[in-house]
mmCIF file of C-alpha atoms in Angstrom:
data_model
loop_
_atom_site.group_PDB
_atom_site.id
_atom_site.type_symbol
_atom_site.label_atom_id
_atom_site.label_comp_id
_atom_site.label_asym_id
_atom_site.label_seq_id
_atom_site.Cartn_x
_atom_site.Cartn_y
_atom_site.Cartn_z
ATOM 1 C CA MET A 1 21.845 30.240 17.331
ATOM 2 C CA LEU A 2 24.373 30.067 14.877
ATOM 3 C CA ASN A 3 24.004 27.506 11.853
ATOM 4 C CA ILE A 4 26.711 25.124 13.116
ATOM 5 C CA GLU A 5 25.080 25.192 16.782
ATOM 6 C CA ARG A 6 21.693 24.359 15.252
ATOM 7 C CA LYS A 7 23.066 21.531 13.287
ATOM 8 C CA ASP A 8 24.781 20.222 16.045
ATOM 9 C CA ALA A 9 21.407 20.343 18.303
ATOM 10 C CA ILE A 10 19.658 18.584 15.123
ATOM 11 C CA LEU A 11 22.391 15.788 15.644
ATOM 12 C CA SER A 12 22.077 15.845 19.245
ATOM 13 C CA VAL A 13 18.006 15.340 19.397
ATOM 14 C CA LEU A 14 18.681 12.372 16.537
ATOM 15 C CA GLU A 15 21.459 10.556 19.038
ATOM 16 C CA LYS A 16 18.935 10.686 21.648
ATOM 17 C CA GLN A 17 15.850 9.192 19.847
ATOM 18 C CA GLU A 18 15.715 7.116 16.820
ATOM 19 C CA VAL A 19 13.725 9.302 14.566
ATOM 20 C CA ALA A 20 12.799 13.241 15.066
ATOM 21 C CA THR A 21 9.919 15.190 13.361
ATOM 22 C CA VAL A 22 10.588 18.574 11.931
ATOM 23 C CA GLN A 23 8.136 20.196 14.511
ATOM 24 C CA GLU A 24 10.307 18.164 17.569
ATOM 25 C CA LEU A 25 13.577 19.909 15.611
ATOM 26 C CA VAL A 26 11.549 23.121 15.663
ATOM 27 C CA ASN A 27 10.826 23.051 19.130
ATOM 28 C CA ALA A 28 14.200 22.258 20.050
ATOM 29 C CA THR A 29 16.261 24.580 18.156
ATOM 30 C CA GLY A 30 13.458 27.625 18.048
ATOM 31 C CA ALA A 31 14.416 27.703 14.496
ATOM 32 C CA SER A 32 11.526 27.799 11.448
ATOM 33 C CA GLU A 33 10.505 25.046 9.918
ATOM 34 C CA SER A 34 11.836 26.165 6.652
ATOM 35 C CA THR A 35 15.381 26.634 8.271
ATOM 36 C CA ILE A 36 15.117 23.242 9.946
ATOM 37 C CA ARG A 37 14.251 21.700 6.498
ATOM 38 C CA ARG A 38 17.046 23.471 4.819
ATOM 39 C CA ASP A 39 19.431 22.337 7.467
ATOM 40 C CA LEU A 40 18.018 18.417 6.995
ATOM 41 C CA THR A 41 18.735 18.925 3.416
ATOM 42 C CA ASP A 42 22.578 19.925 4.098
ATOM 43 C CA LEU A 43 22.796 17.429 6.801
ATOM 44 C CA GLU A 44 21.553 14.550 4.536
ATOM 45 C CA SER A 45 23.936 15.543 1.648
ATOM 46 C CA GLN A 46 26.597 15.070 4.227
ATOM 47 C CA ASN A 47 25.424 11.950 5.208
ATOM 48 C CA TYR A 48 24.992 12.706 8.838
ATOM 49 C CA ILE A 49 21.331 11.975 8.625
ATOM 50 C CA LYS A 50 18.203 10.290 6.549
ATOM 51 C CA ARG A 51 15.601 12.267 5.380
ATOM 52 C CA LEU A 52 12.088 10.864 6.330
ATOM 53 C CA HIS A 53 8.693 11.865 5.643
ATOM 54 C CA GLY A 54 7.889 14.780 8.157
ATOM 55 C CA GLY A 55 11.160 14.256 9.669
ATOM 56 C CA ALA A 56 14.728 12.308 10.081
ATOM 57 C CA SER A 57 16.726 9.809 11.339
ATOM 58 C CA LEU A 58 20.603 9.321 11.860
ATOM 59 C CA SER A 59 22.443 7.579 9.149
ATOM 60 C CA LYS A 60 23.772 4.283 9.750
ATOM 61 C CA ARG A 61 26.996 2.998 9.521
ATOM 62 C CA LYS A 62 26.970 0.516 6.740
ATOM 63 C CA THR A 63 29.056 -2.157 8.955
ATOM 64 C CA GLU A 64 26.665 -1.493 11.956
ATOM 65 C CA GLU A 65 24.693 -4.164 13.503
ATOM 66 C CA PRO A 66 22.353 -3.869 16.540
ATOM 67 C CA SER A 67 22.418 -6.811 19.146
ATOM 68 C CA MET A 68 19.696 -9.140 19.404
ATOM 69 C CA SER A 69 18.580 -7.441 22.792
ATOM 70 C CA GLU A 70 18.585 -4.006 20.966
ATOM 71 C CA LYS A 71 16.308 -5.413 18.065
ATOM 72 C CA LYS A 72 13.812 -7.104 20.197
ATOM 73 C CA SER A 73 12.612 -3.800 21.590
ATOM 74 C CA VAL A 74 11.942 -1.946 18.284
ATOM 75 C CA ASN A 75 8.820 -2.536 16.534
ATOM 76 C CA GLN A 76 7.255 -5.513 18.033
ATOM 77 C CA ALA A 77 3.978 -5.203 16.565
ATOM 78 C CA GLU A 78 4.919 -4.559 13.381
ATOM 79 C CA LYS A 79 7.362 -7.890 13.592
ATOM 80 C CA LYS A 80 4.535 -9.799 14.704
ATOM 81 C CA SER A 81 2.215 -8.928 12.186
ATOM 82 C CA MET A 82 4.631 -9.524 9.393
ATOM 83 C CA ALA A 83 5.542 -12.999 10.770
ATOM 84 C CA ALA A 84 1.862 -13.755 11.145
ATOM 85 C CA ALA A 85 1.705 -12.800 7.350
ATOM 86 C CA ALA A 86 4.723 -14.881 6.373
ATOM 87 C CA SER A 87 3.539 -17.641 8.430
ATOM 88 C CA ALA A 88 0.122 -17.831 6.532
ATOM 89 C CA LEU A 89 2.390 -18.366 3.272
ATOM 90 C CA VAL A 90 3.645 -21.843 4.496
ATOM 91 C CA GLU A 91 2.060 -24.941 2.923
ATOM 92 C CA HIS A 92 1.544 -28.361 4.238
ATOM 93 C CA LYS A 93 4.898 -30.386 4.097
ATOM 94 C CA ASP A 94 6.721 -27.428 3.118
ATOM 95 C CA CYS A 95 10.893 -27.847 3.914
ATOM 96 C CA LEU A 96 11.812 -24.326 5.271
ATOM 97 C CA PHE A 97 15.033 -22.324 5.969
ATOM 98 C CA ILE A 98 14.452 -19.628 8.736
ATOM 99 C CA ASP A 99 17.032 -17.107 9.146
ATOM 100 C CA ALA A 100 18.235 -15.811 12.342
ATOM 101 C CA GLY A 101 16.516 -12.860 13.740
ATOM 102 C CA THR A 102 14.200 -11.145 15.573
ATOM 103 C CA THR A 103 11.472 -10.988 13.038
ATOM 104 C CA THR A 104 11.882 -14.429 11.562
ATOM 105 C CA ILE A 105 11.672 -15.703 15.349
ATOM 106 C CA GLU A 106 8.239 -14.273 15.584
ATOM 107 C CA MET A 107 7.171 -17.061 12.812
ATOM 108 C CA ILE A 108 7.506 -19.868 15.175
ATOM 109 C CA SER A 109 4.406 -19.448 17.360
ATOM 110 C CA PHE A 110 2.330 -19.232 14.055
ATOM 111 C CA LEU A 111 3.808 -22.446 12.917
ATOM 112 C CA ALA A 112 2.091 -24.256 15.628
ATOM 113 C CA GLY A 113 0.195 -27.490 14.091
ATOM 114 C CA LYS A 114 1.937 -27.180 11.035
ATOM 115 C CA ASP A 115 3.473 -30.230 9.454
ATOM 116 C CA VAL A 116 6.990 -28.591 8.307
ATOM 117 C CA VAL A 117 10.469 -29.647 8.644
ATOM 118 C CA VAL A 118 12.688 -26.344 9.508
ATOM 119 C CA VAL A 119 16.266 -26.038 9.032
ATOM 120 C CA THR A 120 17.798 -22.950 10.982
ATOM 121 C CA ASN A 121 21.163 -20.882 11.721
ATOM 122 C CA GLY A 122 18.868 -19.185 14.582
ATOM 123 C CA ILE A 123 20.498 -20.260 17.906
ATOM 124 C CA GLN A 124 17.515 -18.932 20.049
ATOM 125 C CA HIS A 125 15.185 -20.609 17.135
ATOM 126 C CA VAL A 126 15.918 -23.779 18.360
ATOM 127 C CA PRO A 127 14.526 -24.231 21.821
ATOM 128 C CA LEU A 128 11.125 -22.653 20.185
ATOM 129 C CA LEU A 129 10.893 -24.850 17.250
ATOM 130 C CA LEU A 130 11.562 -27.817 19.609
ATOM 131 C CA GLU A 131 8.585 -26.666 21.740
ATOM 132 C CA GLN A 132 6.290 -26.610 19.025
ATOM 133 C CA GLY A 133 7.270 -30.141 17.929
ATOM 134 C CA ILE A 134 8.612 -29.211 14.687
ATOM 135 C CA GLU A 135 11.306 -31.387 13.126
ATOM 136 C CA THR A 136 14.508 -28.993 13.309
ATOM 137 C CA TYR A 137 17.626 -28.943 11.602
ATOM 138 C CA VAL A 138 20.642 -26.989 12.646
ATOM 139 C CA THR A 139 23.299 -25.332 10.412
ATOM 140 C CA GLY A 140 27.158 -25.323 11.107
ATOM 141 C CA GLY A 141 28.889 -22.499 11.305
ATOM 142 C CA LYS A 142 30.603 -19.897 13.604
ATOM 143 C CA ALA A 143 28.285 -18.498 16.674
ATOM 144 C CA LYS A 144 27.544 -14.679 16.330
ATOM 145 C CA PRO A 145 27.640 -13.023 19.554
ATOM 146 C CA ASN A 146 25.687 -9.878 18.318
ATOM 147 C CA THR A 147 22.712 -11.755 16.354
ATOM 148 C CA ALA A 148 22.847 -15.225 17.854
ATOM 149 C CA ALA A 149 23.331 -16.590 14.254
ATOM 150 C CA LEU A 150 25.706 -19.267 13.054
ATOM 151 C CA ALA A 151 26.986 -18.070 10.239
ATOM 152 C CA GLY A 152 30.499 -18.516 7.844
ATOM 153 C CA GLY A 153 31.617 -21.167 5.274
ATOM 154 C CA LYS A 154 30.537 -23.925 7.683
ATOM 155 C CA ALA A 155 27.221 -22.998 7.753
ATOM 156 C CA VAL A 156 27.172 -22.460 4.098
ATOM 157 C CA GLU A 157 28.557 -25.841 3.507
ATOM 158 C CA SER A 158 26.075 -27.231 5.878
ATOM 159 C CA MET A 159 23.226 -25.863 4.429
ATOM 160 C CA LYS A 160 24.122 -27.634 0.724
ATOM 161 C CA GLU A 161 22.825 -30.634 2.113
ATOM 162 C CA PHE A 162 19.299 -29.083 1.970
ATOM 163 C CA ARG A 163 16.889 -28.069 -0.828
ATOM 164 C CA PHE A 164 13.849 -25.661 0.945
ATOM 165 C CA ASP A 165 10.249 -25.042 -0.289
ATOM 166 C CA ALA A 166 10.796 -21.553 0.930
ATOM 167 C CA CYS A 167 12.988 -19.548 2.953
ATOM 168 C CA PHE A 168 12.157 -16.786 5.533
ATOM 169 C CA LEU A 169 14.993 -14.396 5.772
ATOM 170 C CA GLY A 170 15.428 -10.867 8.049
ATOM 171 C CA MET A 171 17.535 -7.972 6.362
ATOM 172 C CA ASN A 172 18.907 -4.864 7.403
ATOM 173 C CA GLY A 173 18.657 -3.023 3.969
ATOM 174 C CA ILE A 174 16.386 -3.247 1.284
ATOM 175 C CA ASP A 175 16.802 -0.782 -1.705
ATOM 176 C CA ALA A 176 15.687 -0.928 -4.966
ATOM 177 C CA LYS A 177 19.006 0.032 -6.768
ATOM 178 C CA GLN A 178 21.272 -1.686 -4.238
ATOM 179 C CA GLY A 179 19.279 -4.780 -3.434
ATOM 180 C CA PHE A 180 19.075 -6.512 -0.255
ATOM 181 C CA THR A 181 21.859 -6.053 2.369
ATOM 182 C CA THR A 182 23.081 -7.152 5.491
ATOM 183 C CA PRO A 183 26.283 -5.539 7.777
ATOM 184 C CA ASP A 184 28.097 -8.913 8.206
ATOM 185 C CA PRO A 185 29.601 -10.838 5.124
ATOM 186 C CA ASP A 186 29.708 -14.207 6.773
ATOM 187 C CA GLU A 187 25.724 -13.601 7.158
ATOM 188 C CA ALA A 188 25.198 -12.219 3.686
ATOM 189 C CA GLY A 189 26.526 -15.720 2.628
ATOM 190 C CA VAL A 190 24.104 -17.504 4.395
ATOM 191 C CA LYS A 191 21.011 -15.366 3.413
ATOM 192 C CA LYS A 192 22.423 -15.612 -0.365
ATOM 193 C CA THR A 193 22.816 -19.375 0.048
ATOM 194 C CA ALA A 194 19.125 -19.764 1.280
ATOM 195 C CA ILE A 195 18.025 -18.113 -1.758
ATOM 196 C CA THR A 196 19.595 -20.051 -4.275
ATOM 197 C CA LEU A 197 18.541 -23.538 -2.327
ATOM 198 C CA ALA A 198 15.003 -22.135 -2.096
ATOM 199 C CA SER A 199 11.709 -22.727 -4.242
ATOM 200 C CA ARG A 200 10.280 -19.571 -2.900
ATOM 201 C CA SER A 201 12.057 -16.854 -1.166
ATOM 202 C CA TYR A 202 10.948 -14.167 1.202
ATOM 203 C CA VAL A 203 12.424 -11.437 2.953
ATOM 204 C CA LEU A 204 10.542 -10.019 6.275
ATOM 205 C CA ALA A 205 11.538 -6.301 7.056
ATOM 206 C CA ASP A 206 10.229 -3.555 9.045
ATOM 207 C CA HIS A 207 9.559 -0.233 7.779
ATOM 208 C CA SER A 208 12.915 0.995 9.060
ATOM 209 C CA LYS A 209 14.887 -1.288 6.634
ATOM 210 C CA ILE A 210 13.310 0.288 3.877
ATOM 211 C CA GLY A 211 15.888 2.561 1.702
ATOM 212 C CA GLU A 212 18.579 1.423 3.814
ATOM 213 C CA VAL A 213 21.746 -0.154 2.598
ATOM 214 C CA SER A 214 24.407 -2.100 4.363
ATOM 215 C CA PHE A 215 27.636 -3.309 3.752
ATOM 216 C CA SER A 216 27.599 -6.814 2.464
ATOM 217 C CA SER A 217 25.372 -7.473 -0.831
ATOM 218 C CA VAL A 218 22.851 -10.520 -0.536
ATOM 219 C CA ALA A 219 20.631 -10.295 -3.719
ATOM 220 C CA PRO A 220 19.051 -8.340 -6.301
ATOM 221 C CA ILE A 221 15.622 -6.943 -5.197
ATOM 222 C CA GLU A 222 13.849 -9.325 -7.764
ATOM 223 C CA ASN A 223 15.243 -12.169 -6.173
ATOM 224 C CA ALA A 224 12.837 -12.732 -3.401
ATOM 225 C CA TYR A 225 9.459 -11.240 -2.144
ATOM 226 C CA ILE A 226 9.337 -8.491 0.497
ATOM 227 C CA ILE A 227 6.687 -8.788 3.608
ATOM 228 C CA THR A 228 6.932 -5.457 5.191
ATOM 229 C CA SER A 229 4.257 -2.930 6.632
ATOM 230 C CA SER A 230 1.722 -0.003 6.137
ATOM 231 C CA LYS A 231 4.607 2.007 7.802
ATOM 232 C CA ALA A 232 7.004 2.265 5.239
ATOM 233 C CA GLU A 233 6.585 5.324 2.979
ATOM 234 C CA ALA A 234 4.185 4.743 0.033
ATOM 235 C CA GLU A 235 6.741 6.114 -2.477
ATOM 236 C CA GLN A 236 9.460 3.774 -1.352
ATOM 237 C CA LEU A 237 6.901 0.872 -1.731
ATOM 238 C CA ARG A 238 5.846 2.025 -5.106
ATOM 239 C CA THR A 239 9.539 1.561 -6.004
ATOM 240 C CA LEU A 240 10.000 -1.796 -4.885
ATOM 241 C CA GLN A 241 6.986 -2.911 -6.325
ATOM 242 C CA GLN A 242 8.278 -2.330 -9.892
ATOM 243 C CA GLU A 243 10.981 -4.950 -9.135
ATOM 244 C CA THR A 244 9.240 -7.727 -7.029
ATOM 245 C CA VAL A 245 6.182 -8.621 -5.268
ATOM 246 C CA VAL A 246 5.362 -6.617 -1.986
ATOM 247 C CA LYS A 247 3.202 -7.787 0.707
ATOM 248 C CA VAL A 248 2.088 -4.908 2.679
ATOM 249 C CA VAL A 249 0.807 -5.665 6.206
ATOM 250 C CA ASN A 250 -1.633 -3.006 7.714
ATOM 251 C CA LEU A 251 -1.115 -2.131 11.231
#
């Protein structure tokens, strides 16, 4: 197999599945492990892929935002574990901002019986919060079809009426140098505002978000604590821990 054909085969495998191991790529191409590793290095330098421990994934476009239905099916057990850990940080009588997203929404069932007030921009969060008997306020703003989030200038302005003991945010990218990022500038504005209005700020992110960089900047890493899982690479976690508190949930 020619060099260019082999690289096309690698990209084809990665387009079919989220992540591939080196061994899977060896099996798909018939090439040696050392050859595949060289190909992955070349493809990463051209920004086609991202190297992972023992394998690779396709590089994501910085403005790419998966839909809620796509996100719901990914890393579910991981998200529930992080949500449980986040909810344990909620104190009696706290006023909270809970961001839209498939990880933060998992927090709601763990808030049952807690005497809290919640402000949210998550459209799908509202009925679940009400089912738990939680006093709930909803931001204004434009409804985003992909993420079921209320965002934009009106959302930001409505948030300024509140002050939060804690905010819990979803995030698409967490990088020690580039900070917290997300694809949509309107949603970035909501997240940024929540951090400025909260006494304590937490970002919930599964391992796939660590080391990623999206289009819109939210805040430097030191502006919020991170809750992630033990599936994240140890070296990346150590780098982040030099900048902020990182709570790692064991799976």
